[in-house]
């Protein structure tokens, strides 16, 4: 049996042309797969009305300034059963607190809660521990004269 050198083989029977064709073909296939994954699981927008959010920034800043002028601060405690907020610097105790919990990237986990007083300047509500990650916490009284904002990193 006679051995034929690689140089005399047709191109489709040699290794290197197929290797060079396979590289861009792999990229094309990966791109198509990535496209279908992105269409099936689109990223959620944190907000849908950027104009309205932009106008509300000045109002929100004023509410935060009001809380600073009043000397208000909050300690937030989240355990497996309750969300507890201890306020300091209150002159009069509101009948309830309004709390917005917003996940940094997953808006479907956002929550709005009403906390009732359980002791002097301490508010609590039954609460299921949310998804781990970065959360933004907004604390307001019902008249919305002030607002305290915090960020928390919840670990599993």
CSV table of N, CA and C in Angstrom, one decimal:
chain,number,residue,atom,x,y,z
A,1,UNK,N,0.8,-1.2,0.0
A,1,UNK,CA,0.0,0.0,0.0
A,1,UNK,C,0.9,1.2,0.0
A,2,UNK,N,0.6,2.1,-0.8
A,2,UNK,CA,1.4,3.3,-1.0
A,2,UNK,C,0.8,4.5,-0.2
A,3,UNK,N,1.7,5.2,0.5
A,3,UNK,CA,1.2,6.3,1.4
A,3,UNK,C,1.2,7.6,0.5
A,4,UNK,N,0.1,8.3,0.6
A,4,UNK,CA,-0.1,9.5,-0.2
A,4,UNK,C,0.3,10.7,0.8
A,5,UNK,N,1.2,11.6,0.4
A,5,UNK,CA,1.5,12.7,1.2
A,5,UNK,C,0.3,13.7,1.3
A,6,UNK,N,0.3,14.4,2.5
A,6,UNK,CA,-0.8,15.3,2.7
A,6,UNK,C,-1.0,16.4,1.7
A,7,UNK,N,0.1,16.8,1.1
A,7,UNK,CA,0.1,17.8,0.1
A,7,UNK,C,-0.7,17.5,-1.2
A,8,UNK,N,-0.8,16.2,-1.4
A,8,UNK,CA,-1.6,15.8,-2.6
A,8,UNK,C,-3.0,15.5,-2.4
A,9,UNK,N,-3.5,15.5,-1.1
A,9,UNK,CA,-4.9,15.3,-0.8
A,9,UNK,C,-5.7,16.5,-1.2
A,10,UNK,N,-7.0,16.2,-1.6
A,10,UNK,CA,-7.9,17.4,-1.8
A,10,UNK,C,-8.1,18.2,-0.5
A,11,UNK,N,-8.5,19.4,-0.6
A,11,UNK,CA,-8.6,20.3,0.5
A,11,UNK,C,-9.6,19.8,1.6
A,12,UNK,N,-10.6,19.2,1.1
A,12,UNK,CA,-11.7,18.8,2.1
A,12,UNK,C,-11.3,17.5,2.9
A,13,UNK,N,-10.1,16.9,2.6
A,13,UNK,CA,-9.6,15.8,3.3
A,13,UNK,C,-8.5,16.2,4.2
A,14,UNK,N,-8.1,17.4,4.3
A,14,UNK,CA,-7.1,17.9,5.1
A,14,UNK,C,-7.6,18.5,6.4
A,15,UNK,N,-6.8,18.5,7.4
A,15,UNK,CA,-7.2,19.0,8.8
A,15,UNK,C,-7.4,20.6,8.8
A,16,UNK,N,-6.4,21.3,8.4
A,16,UNK,CA,-6.3,22.8,8.6
A,16,UNK,C,-7.5,23.5,7.9
A,17,UNK,N,-7.9,23.3,6.7
A,17,UNK,CA,-9.1,24.0,6.2
A,17,UNK,C,-10.3,23.8,7.1
A,18,UNK,N,-10.5,22.6,7.6
A,18,UNK,CA,-11.7,22.4,8.5
A,18,UNK,C,-11.5,23.1,9.8
A,19,UNK,N,-10.3,23.1,10.3
A,19,UNK,CA,-10.1,23.8,11.6
A,19,UNK,C,-10.4,25.3,11.4
A,20,UNK,N,-9.9,25.9,10.3
A,20,UNK,CA,-10.1,27.3,10.1
A,20,UNK,C,-11.5,27.7,9.8
A,21,UNK,N,-12.3,26.8,9.2
A,21,UNK,CA,-13.7,27.0,9.0
A,21,UNK,C,-14.5,26.8,10.3
A,22,UNK,N,-14.0,25.9,11.1
A,22,UNK,CA,-14.7,25.7,12.4
A,22,UNK,C,-14.7,26.9,13.4
A,23,UNK,N,-13.6,27.6,13.4
A,23,UNK,CA,-13.5,28.8,14.3
A,23,UNK,C,-14.6,29.8,14.1
A,24,UNK,N,-14.7,30.4,12.9
A,24,UNK,CA,-15.8,31.4,12.7
A,24,UNK,C,-17.2,30.7,12.9
A,25,UNK,N,-17.4,29.5,12.5
A,25,UNK,CA,-18.6,28.8,12.6
A,25,UNK,C,-19.0,28.7,14.1
A,26,UNK,N,-18.1,28.4,14.9
A,26,UNK,CA,-18.4,28.3,16.4
A,26,UNK,C,-18.9,29.7,16.9
A,27,UNK,N,-18.3,30.7,16.4
A,27,UNK,CA,-18.7,32.1,16.9
A,27,UNK,C,-20.1,32.4,16.4
A,28,UNK,N,-20.4,32.0,15.2
A,28,UNK,CA,-21.8,32.2,14.6
A,28,UNK,C,-22.8,31.5,15.5
A,29,UNK,N,-22.5,30.2,15.7
A,29,UNK,CA,-23.5,29.4,16.5
A,29,UNK,C,-23.6,29.9,17.9
A,30,UNK,N,-22.5,30.3,18.6
A,30,UNK,CA,-22.6,30.9,19.9
A,30,UNK,C,-23.4,32.2,19.9
A,31,UNK,N,-23.3,33.0,18.8
A,31,UNK,CA,-24.0,34.3,18.7
A,31,UNK,C,-25.5,34.0,18.6
A,32,UNK,N,-25.9,33.0,17.8
A,32,UNK,CA,-27.3,32.7,17.6
A,32,UNK,C,-27.9,32.2,19.0
A,33,UNK,N,-27.1,31.4,19.7
A,33,UNK,CA,-27.6,30.9,21.0
A,33,UNK,C,-27.8,32.0,22.0
A,34,UNK,N,-26.8,32.9,22.0
A,34,UNK,CA,-26.9,34.1,22.9
A,34,UNK,C,-28.1,35.0,22.5
A,35,UNK,N,-28.4,35.2,21.3
A,35,UNK,CA,-29.5,35.9,20.8
A,35,UNK,C,-30.8,35.3,21.4
A,36,UNK,N,-31.0,34.0,21.2
A,36,UNK,CA,-32.2,33.4,21.7
A,36,UNK,C,-32.3,33.4,23.2
A,37,UNK,N,-31.2,33.3,23.9
A,37,UNK,CA,-31.3,33.4,25.3
A,37,UNK,C,-31.7,34.8,25.8
A,38,UNK,N,-31.2,35.8,25.1
A,38,UNK,CA,-31.5,37.2,25.5
A,38,UNK,C,-33.0,37.5,25.1
A,39,UNK,N,-33.5,36.9,24.1
A,39,UNK,CA,-34.9,37.1,23.7
A,39,UNK,C,-35.8,36.4,24.7
A,40,UNK,N,-35.4,35.3,25.2
A,40,UNK,CA,-36.3,34.5,26.1
A,40,UNK,C,-36.3,35.1,27.5
A,41,UNK,N,-35.1,35.6,27.9
A,41,UNK,CA,-35.0,36.2,29.3
A,41,UNK,C,-34.5,37.7,29.2
A,42,UNK,N,-35.4,38.6,28.7
A,42,UNK,CA,-34.9,40.0,28.6
A,42,UNK,C,-34.7,40.6,30.0
A,43,UNK,N,-33.7,41.5,30.1
A,43,UNK,CA,-33.5,42.2,31.4
A,43,UNK,C,-34.7,43.1,31.7
A,44,UNK,N,-35.0,43.1,33.0
A,44,UNK,CA,-36.1,44.0,33.4
A,44,UNK,C,-35.6,45.4,33.7
A,45,UNK,N,-36.4,46.4,33.3
A,45,UNK,CA,-36.0,47.8,33.6
A,45,UNK,C,-36.3,48.1,35.1
A,46,UNK,N,-35.5,48.8,35.7
A,46,UNK,CA,-35.7,49.2,37.1
A,46,UNK,C,-36.8,50.2,37.2
A,47,UNK,N,-36.9,51.1,36.2
A,47,UNK,CA,-38.0,52.0,36.1
A,47,UNK,C,-38.4,52.1,34.7
A,48,UNK,N,-39.7,52.4,34.5
A,48,UNK,CA,-40.1,52.5,33.1
A,48,UNK,C,-40.4,53.9,32.7
A,49,UNK,N,-40.5,54.9,33.6
A,49,UNK,CA,-40.7,56.2,33.3
A,49,UNK,C,-39.6,57.1,33.8
A,50,UNK,N,-38.5,57.2,33.0
A,50,UNK,CA,-37.3,58.0,33.4
A,50,UNK,C,-37.6,59.5,33.5
A,51,UNK,N,-38.5,60.0,32.7
A,51,UNK,CA,-38.8,61.4,32.8
A,51,UNK,C,-39.4,61.8,34.2
A,52,UNK,N,-40.4,61.0,34.5
A,52,UNK,CA,-41.1,61.2,35.8
A,52,UNK,C,-40.1,61.0,37.0
A,53,UNK,N,-39.3,60.0,36.9
A,53,UNK,CA,-38.3,59.8,37.9
A,53,UNK,C,-37.3,61.0,38.0
A,54,UNK,N,-36.9,61.5,36.9
A,54,UNK,CA,-36.1,62.7,36.9
A,54,UNK,C,-36.7,63.9,37.6
A,55,UNK,N,-38.0,64.1,37.3
A,55,UNK,CA,-38.7,65.2,38.0
A,55,UNK,C,-38.8,65.0,39.5
A,56,UNK,N,-38.9,63.8,39.9
A,56,UNK,CA,-39.1,63.5,41.3
A,56,UNK,C,-37.9,63.6,42.1
A,57,UNK,N,-36.7,63.7,41.5
A,57,UNK,CA,-35.4,63.7,42.2
A,57,UNK,C,-35.4,64.9,43.2
A,58,UNK,N,-35.8,66.1,42.7
A,58,UNK,CA,-35.8,67.3,43.6
A,58,UNK,C,-36.7,67.1,44.8
A,59,UNK,N,-37.9,66.5,44.6
A,59,UNK,CA,-38.8,66.3,45.7
A,59,UNK,C,-38.2,65.3,46.7
A,60,UNK,N,-37.6,64.3,46.2
A,60,UNK,CA,-37.0,63.3,47.1
A,60,UNK,C,-35.8,63.8,47.9
A,61,UNK,N,-35.0,64.7,47.2
A,61,UNK,CA,-33.9,65.3,47.9
A,61,UNK,C,-34.4,66.2,49.0
A,62,UNK,N,-35.5,66.9,48.8
A,62,UNK,CA,-36.1,67.8,49.8
A,62,UNK,C,-36.5,67.0,51.0
A,63,UNK,N,-37.2,65.8,50.8
A,63,UNK,CA,-37.6,65.0,51.9
A,63,UNK,C,-36.4,64.5,52.7
A,64,UNK,N,-35.4,64.1,52.0
A,64,UNK,CA,-34.2,63.6,52.7
A,64,UNK,C,-33.5,64.8,53.5
A,65,UNK,N,-33.5,66.0,53.0
A,65,UNK,CA,-33.0,67.1,53.7
A,65,UNK,C,-33.9,67.4,54.9
A,66,UNK,N,-35.2,67.3,54.8
A,66,UNK,CA,-36.1,67.5,56.0
A,66,UNK,C,-35.7,66.5,57.1
A,67,UNK,N,-35.5,65.2,56.7
A,67,UNK,CA,-35.1,64.2,57.7
A,67,UNK,C,-33.8,64.6,58.4
A,68,UNK,N,-32.8,65.1,57.6
A,68,UNK,CA,-31.5,65.5,58.2
A,68,UNK,C,-31.7,66.7,59.2
A,69,UNK,N,-32.6,67.7,58.8
A,69,UNK,CA,-32.8,68.9,59.6
A,69,UNK,C,-33.5,68.5,60.9
A,70,UNK,N,-34.3,67.5,60.9
A,70,UNK,CA,-35.0,67.0,62.1
A,70,UNK,C,-34.1,66.1,62.9
A,71,UNK,N,-33.0,65.7,62.4
A,71,UNK,CA,-32.0,64.8,63.1
A,71,UNK,C,-32.5,63.4,63.2
A,72,UNK,N,-33.3,62.9,62.2
A,72,UNK,CA,-33.8,61.6,62.2
A,72,UNK,C,-32.8,60.6,61.6
A,73,UNK,N,-32.8,59.4,62.2
A,73,UNK,CA,-32.0,58.3,61.7
A,73,UNK,C,-32.7,57.0,62.0
A,74,UNK,N,-32.4,56.0,61.3
A,74,UNK,CA,-33.1,54.7,61.4
A,74,UNK,C,-32.1,53.6,61.5
A,75,UNK,N,-32.5,52.6,62.3
A,75,UNK,CA,-31.8,51.3,62.3
A,75,UNK,C,-32.7,50.2,61.8
A,76,UNK,N,-32.3,49.6,60.8
A,76,UNK,CA,-33.2,48.5,60.1
A,76,UNK,C,-32.7,47.2,60.5
A,77,UNK,N,-33.6,46.3,61.0
A,77,UNK,CA,-33.2,44.9,61.3
A,77,UNK,C,-34.1,44.0,60.6
A,78,UNK,N,-33.5,43.1,59.9
A,78,UNK,CA,-34.3,42.1,59.1
A,78,UNK,C,-33.9,40.7,59.6
A,79,UNK,N,-34.9,40.0,60.2
A,79,UNK,CA,-34.6,38.6,60.5
A,79,UNK,C,-35.5,37.7,59.8
A,80,UNK,N,-35.6,36.4,60.2
A,80,UNK,CA,-36.4,35.4,59.4
A,80,UNK,C,-37.9,35.7,59.5
A,81,UNK,N,-38.4,36.4,60.5
A,81,UNK,CA,-39.8,36.6,60.7
A,81,UNK,C,-40.3,38.1,60.6
A,82,UNK,N,-39.4,39.0,60.9
A,82,UNK,CA,-39.9,40.4,61.1
A,82,UNK,C,-38.9,41.4,60.4
A,83,UNK,N,-39.5,42.5,60.0
A,83,UNK,CA,-38.7,43.7,59.6
A,83,UNK,C,-39.0,44.7,60.7
A,84,UNK,N,-37.9,45.2,61.4
A,84,UNK,CA,-38.0,46.1,62.5
A,84,UNK,C,-37.2,47.3,62.2
A,85,UNK,N,-37.8,48.5,62.5
A,85,UNK,CA,-37.1,49.8,62.3
A,85,UNK,C,-37.2,50.5,63.6
A,86,UNK,N,-36.0,51.0,64.1
A,86,UNK,CA,-35.9,51.8,65.3
A,86,UNK,C,-35.5,53.2,64.8
A,87,UNK,N,-36.4,54.2,65.1
A,87,UNK,CA,-36.1,55.6,64.7
A,87,UNK,C,-35.6,56.3,65.9
A,88,UNK,N,-34.6,57.2,65.6
A,88,UNK,CA,-34.1,58.1,66.6
A,88,UNK,C,-34.3,59.5,66.1
A,89,UNK,N,-34.6,60.5,67.1
A,89,UNK,CA,-34.8,61.9,66.7
A,89,UNK,C,-36.2,62.3,66.4
A,90,UNK,N,-37.1,61.4,66.7
A,90,UNK,CA,-38.6,61.7,66.5
A,90,UNK,C,-39.1,62.6,67.5
A,91,UNK,N,-39.8,63.7,67.1
A,91,UNK,CA,-40.5,64.5,68.1
A,91,UNK,C,-41.9,64.0,68.4
A,92,UNK,N,-42.6,63.5,67.4
A,92,UNK,CA,-43.9,62.8,67.6
A,92,UNK,C,-43.9,61.5,66.8
A,93,UNK,N,-44.5,60.5,67.4
A,93,UNK,CA,-44.5,59.2,66.8
A,93,UNK,C,-45.6,59.1,65.7
A,94,UNK,N,-45.3,58.8,64.5
A,94,UNK,CA,-46.3,58.6,63.4
A,94,UNK,C,-47.1,57.3,63.8
A,95,UNK,N,-48.3,57.2,63.3
A,95,UNK,CA,-49.2,56.1,63.5
A,95,UNK,C,-48.7,54.8,62.8
A,96,UNK,N,-47.9,55.1,61.7
A,96,UNK,CA,-47.3,54.0,60.9
A,96,UNK,C,-46.2,54.5,60.1
A,97,UNK,N,-45.4,53.6,59.6
A,97,UNK,CA,-44.3,54.0,58.6
A,97,UNK,C,-44.6,53.3,57.3
A,98,UNK,N,-44.2,54.0,56.2
A,98,UNK,CA,-44.3,53.4,54.9
A,98,UNK,C,-42.9,53.0,54.5
A,99,UNK,N,-42.7,51.8,54.1
A,99,UNK,CA,-41.3,51.3,53.7
A,99,UNK,C,-41.4,50.7,52.4
A,100,UNK,N,-40.5,51.2,51.5
A,100,UNK,CA,-40.3,50.6,50.2
A,100,UNK,C,-39.0,49.9,50.1
A,101,UNK,N,-39.1,48.6,49.8
A,101,UNK,CA,-37.8,47.8,49.6
A,101,UNK,C,-37.7,47.5,48.1
A,102,UNK,N,-36.6,48.0,47.5
A,102,UNK,CA,-36.4,47.8,46.1
A,102,UNK,C,-35.1,47.1,45.8
A,103,UNK,N,-35.2,46.0,45.1
A,103,UNK,CA,-34.0,45.3,44.7
A,103,UNK,C,-33.2,46.1,43.7
A,104,UNK,N,-31.9,46.0,43.8
A,104,UNK,CA,-31.1,46.8,42.9
A,104,UNK,C,-31.3,46.5,41.4
A,105,UNK,N,-31.6,45.2,41.1
A,105,UNK,CA,-31.7,44.9,39.6
A,105,UNK,C,-32.9,44.1,39.3
A,106,UNK,N,-33.6,43.5,40.2
A,106,UNK,CA,-34.8,42.6,39.9
A,106,UNK,C,-36.0,43.3,40.5
A,107,UNK,N,-36.7,44.0,39.6
A,107,UNK,CA,-37.9,44.8,40.1
A,107,UNK,C,-39.1,43.9,40.5
A,108,UNK,N,-39.1,42.7,40.1
A,108,UNK,CA,-40.2,41.8,40.5
A,108,UNK,C,-40.2,41.5,41.9
A,109,UNK,N,-39.1,41.7,42.6
A,109,UNK,CA,-39.0,41.5,44.1
A,109,UNK,C,-39.3,42.7,44.9
A,110,UNK,N,-39.5,43.9,44.3
A,110,UNK,CA,-39.8,45.1,45.1
A,110,UNK,C,-41.0,44.9,45.9
A,111,UNK,N,-41.0,45.6,47.1
A,111,UNK,CA,-42.1,45.5,48.1
A,111,UNK,C,-42.4,46.8,48.7
A,112,UNK,N,-43.7,47.1,49.0
A,112,UNK,CA,-44.1,48.2,49.8
A,112,UNK,C,-44.8,47.7,51.0
A,113,UNK,N,-44.3,48.2,52.2
A,113,UNK,CA,-44.8,47.7,53.5
A,113,UNK,C,-45.3,48.8,54.4
A,114,UNK,N,-46.3,48.5,55.3
A,114,UNK,CA,-46.7,49.4,56.3
A,114,UNK,C,-46.3,48.8,57.6
A,115,UNK,N,-45.5,49.6,58.4
A,115,UNK,CA,-45.0,49.1,59.7
A,115,UNK,C,-45.8,49.8,60.8
A,116,UNK,N,-46.3,49.0,61.8
A,116,UNK,CA,-47.0,49.6,62.9
A,116,UNK,C,-46.1,49.7,64.1
A,117,UNK,N,-46.4,50.7,65.0
A,117,UNK,CA,-45.6,50.8,66.2
A,117,UNK,C,-45.8,49.6,67.2
A,118,UNK,N,-44.7,49.2,67.7
A,118,UNK,CA,-44.7,48.1,68.8
A,118,UNK,C,-44.2,48.6,70.1
A,119,UNK,N,-43.4,49.7,70.0
A,119,UNK,CA,-42.9,50.3,71.2
A,119,UNK,C,-42.5,51.8,70.9
A,120,UNK,N,-42.0,52.5,71.8
A,120,UNK,CA,-41.6,53.9,71.5
A,120,UNK,C,-40.6,54.0,70.4
A,121,UNK,N,-41.0,54.6,69.3
A,121,UNK,CA,-40.1,54.8,68.1
A,121,UNK,C,-39.6,53.5,67.5
A,122,UNK,N,-40.3,52.4,67.7
A,122,UNK,CA,-40.0,51.1,67.1
A,122,UNK,C,-41.2,50.6,66.4
A,123,UNK,N,-40.9,50.2,65.1
A,123,UNK,CA,-42.0,49.8,64.2
A,123,UNK,C,-41.6,48.4,63.7
A,124,UNK,N,-42.6,47.6,63.5
A,124,UNK,CA,-42.4,46.2,63.0
A,124,UNK,C,-43.5,45.7,62.2
A,125,UNK,N,-43.2,44.7,61.3
A,125,UNK,CA,-44.2,44.0,60.5
A,125,UNK,C,-43.7,42.6,60.2
A,126,UNK,N,-44.6,41.6,60.1
A,126,UNK,CA,-44.2,40.3,59.7
A,126,UNK,C,-43.6,40.4,58.3
A,127,UNK,N,-42.5,39.6,58.1
A,127,UNK,CA,-41.8,39.8,56.9
A,127,UNK,C,-41.0,38.5,56.5
A,128,UNK,N,-41.1,38.2,55.3
A,128,UNK,CA,-40.3,37.0,54.8
A,128,UNK,C,-39.0,37.6,54.2
A,129,UNK,N,-37.9,37.0,54.6
A,129,UNK,CA,-36.6,37.4,54.1
A,129,UNK,C,-36.6,37.4,52.6
A,130,UNK,N,-36.3,38.6,52.0
A,130,UNK,CA,-36.3,38.7,50.5
A,130,UNK,C,-35.0,38.0,49.9
A,131,UNK,N,-35.0,38.1,48.6
A,131,UNK,CA,-33.9,37.5,47.8
A,131,UNK,C,-32.6,38.2,48.2
A,132,UNK,N,-31.5,37.4,48.4
A,132,UNK,CA,-30.2,38.0,48.7
A,132,UNK,C,-29.8,39.0,47.6
A,133,UNK,N,-29.0,39.9,48.0
A,133,UNK,CA,-28.4,40.9,47.0
A,133,UNK,C,-28.5,42.3,47.6
A,134,UNK,N,-28.3,43.3,46.8
A,134,UNK,CA,-28.3,44.7,47.2
A,134,UNK,C,-29.8,45.2,47.2
A,135,UNK,N,-30.2,45.8,48.2
A,135,UNK,CA,-31.6,46.4,48.4
A,135,UNK,C,-31.5,47.9,48.8
A,136,UNK,N,-32.4,48.6,48.2
A,136,UNK,CA,-32.6,50.0,48.6
A,136,UNK,C,-33.8,50.2,49.5
A,137,UNK,N,-33.7,50.8,50.6
A,137,UNK,CA,-34.8,50.9,51.6
A,137,UNK,C,-35.1,52.4,51.7
A,138,UNK,N,-36.4,52.7,51.6
A,138,UNK,CA,-36.9,54.0,51.7
A,138,UNK,C,-38.0,54.0,52.9
A,139,UNK,N,-37.8,54.9,53.9
A,139,UNK,CA,-38.7,54.9,55.0
A,139,UNK,C,-39.3,56.3,55.0
A,140,UNK,N,-40.7,56.3,55.1
A,140,UNK,CA,-41.4,57.6,55.1
A,140,UNK,C,-42.5,57.5,56.1
A,141,UNK,N,-43.0,58.7,56.6
A,141,UNK,CA,-44.2,58.7,57.4
A,141,UNK,C,-45.4,58.9,56.4
A,142,UNK,N,-46.6,58.7,56.8
A,142,UNK,CA,-47.7,58.8,55.9
A,142,UNK,C,-47.9,60.2,55.3
A,143,UNK,N,-47.6,61.2,56.1
A,143,UNK,CA,-47.8,62.6,55.5
A,143,UNK,C,-46.6,62.9,54.6
A,144,UNK,N,-45.6,62.1,54.5
A,144,UNK,CA,-44.5,62.3,53.6
A,144,UNK,C,-43.8,63.6,53.8
A,145,UNK,N,-43.6,64.0,55.1
A,145,UNK,CA,-42.8,65.2,55.4
A,145,UNK,C,-41.3,65.0,55.4
A,146,UNK,N,-40.9,63.7,55.5
A,146,UNK,CA,-39.5,63.4,55.5
A,146,UNK,C,-39.4,62.0,55.0
A,147,UNK,N,-38.1,61.7,54.6
A,147,UNK,CA,-37.8,60.3,54.1
A,147,UNK,C,-36.4,60.0,54.5
A,148,UNK,N,-36.2,58.7,54.9
A,148,UNK,CA,-34.8,58.2,55.2
A,148,UNK,C,-34.5,57.1,54.1
A,149,UNK,N,-33.4,57.2,53.5
A,149,UNK,CA,-33.0,56.2,52.5
A,149,UNK,C,-31.8,55.5,53.0
A,150,UNK,N,-31.8,54.2,52.8
A,150,UNK,CA,-30.6,53.3,53.2
A,150,UNK,C,-30.4,52.3,52.1
A,151,UNK,N,-29.2,51.7,52.1
A,151,UNK,CA,-28.9,50.6,51.2
A,151,UNK,C,-28.5,49.4,52.1
A,152,UNK,N,-28.8,48.2,51.7
A,152,UNK,CA,-28.5,47.0,52.5
A,152,UNK,C,-28.0,45.9,51.6
A,153,UNK,N,-27.1,45.1,52.0
A,153,UNK,CA,-26.6,44.0,51.3
A,153,UNK,C,-27.0,42.8,52.1
A,154,UNK,N,-28.0,42.0,51.5
A,154,UNK,CA,-28.5,40.9,52.2
A,154,UNK,C,-27.8,39.6,51.7
A,155,UNK,N,-27.3,38.8,52.6
A,155,UNK,CA,-26.6,37.6,52.3
A,155,UNK,C,-27.5,36.4,52.6
A,156,UNK,N,-27.3,35.3,51.8
A,156,UNK,CA,-28.2,34.1,52.1
A,156,UNK,C,-27.9,33.5,53.5
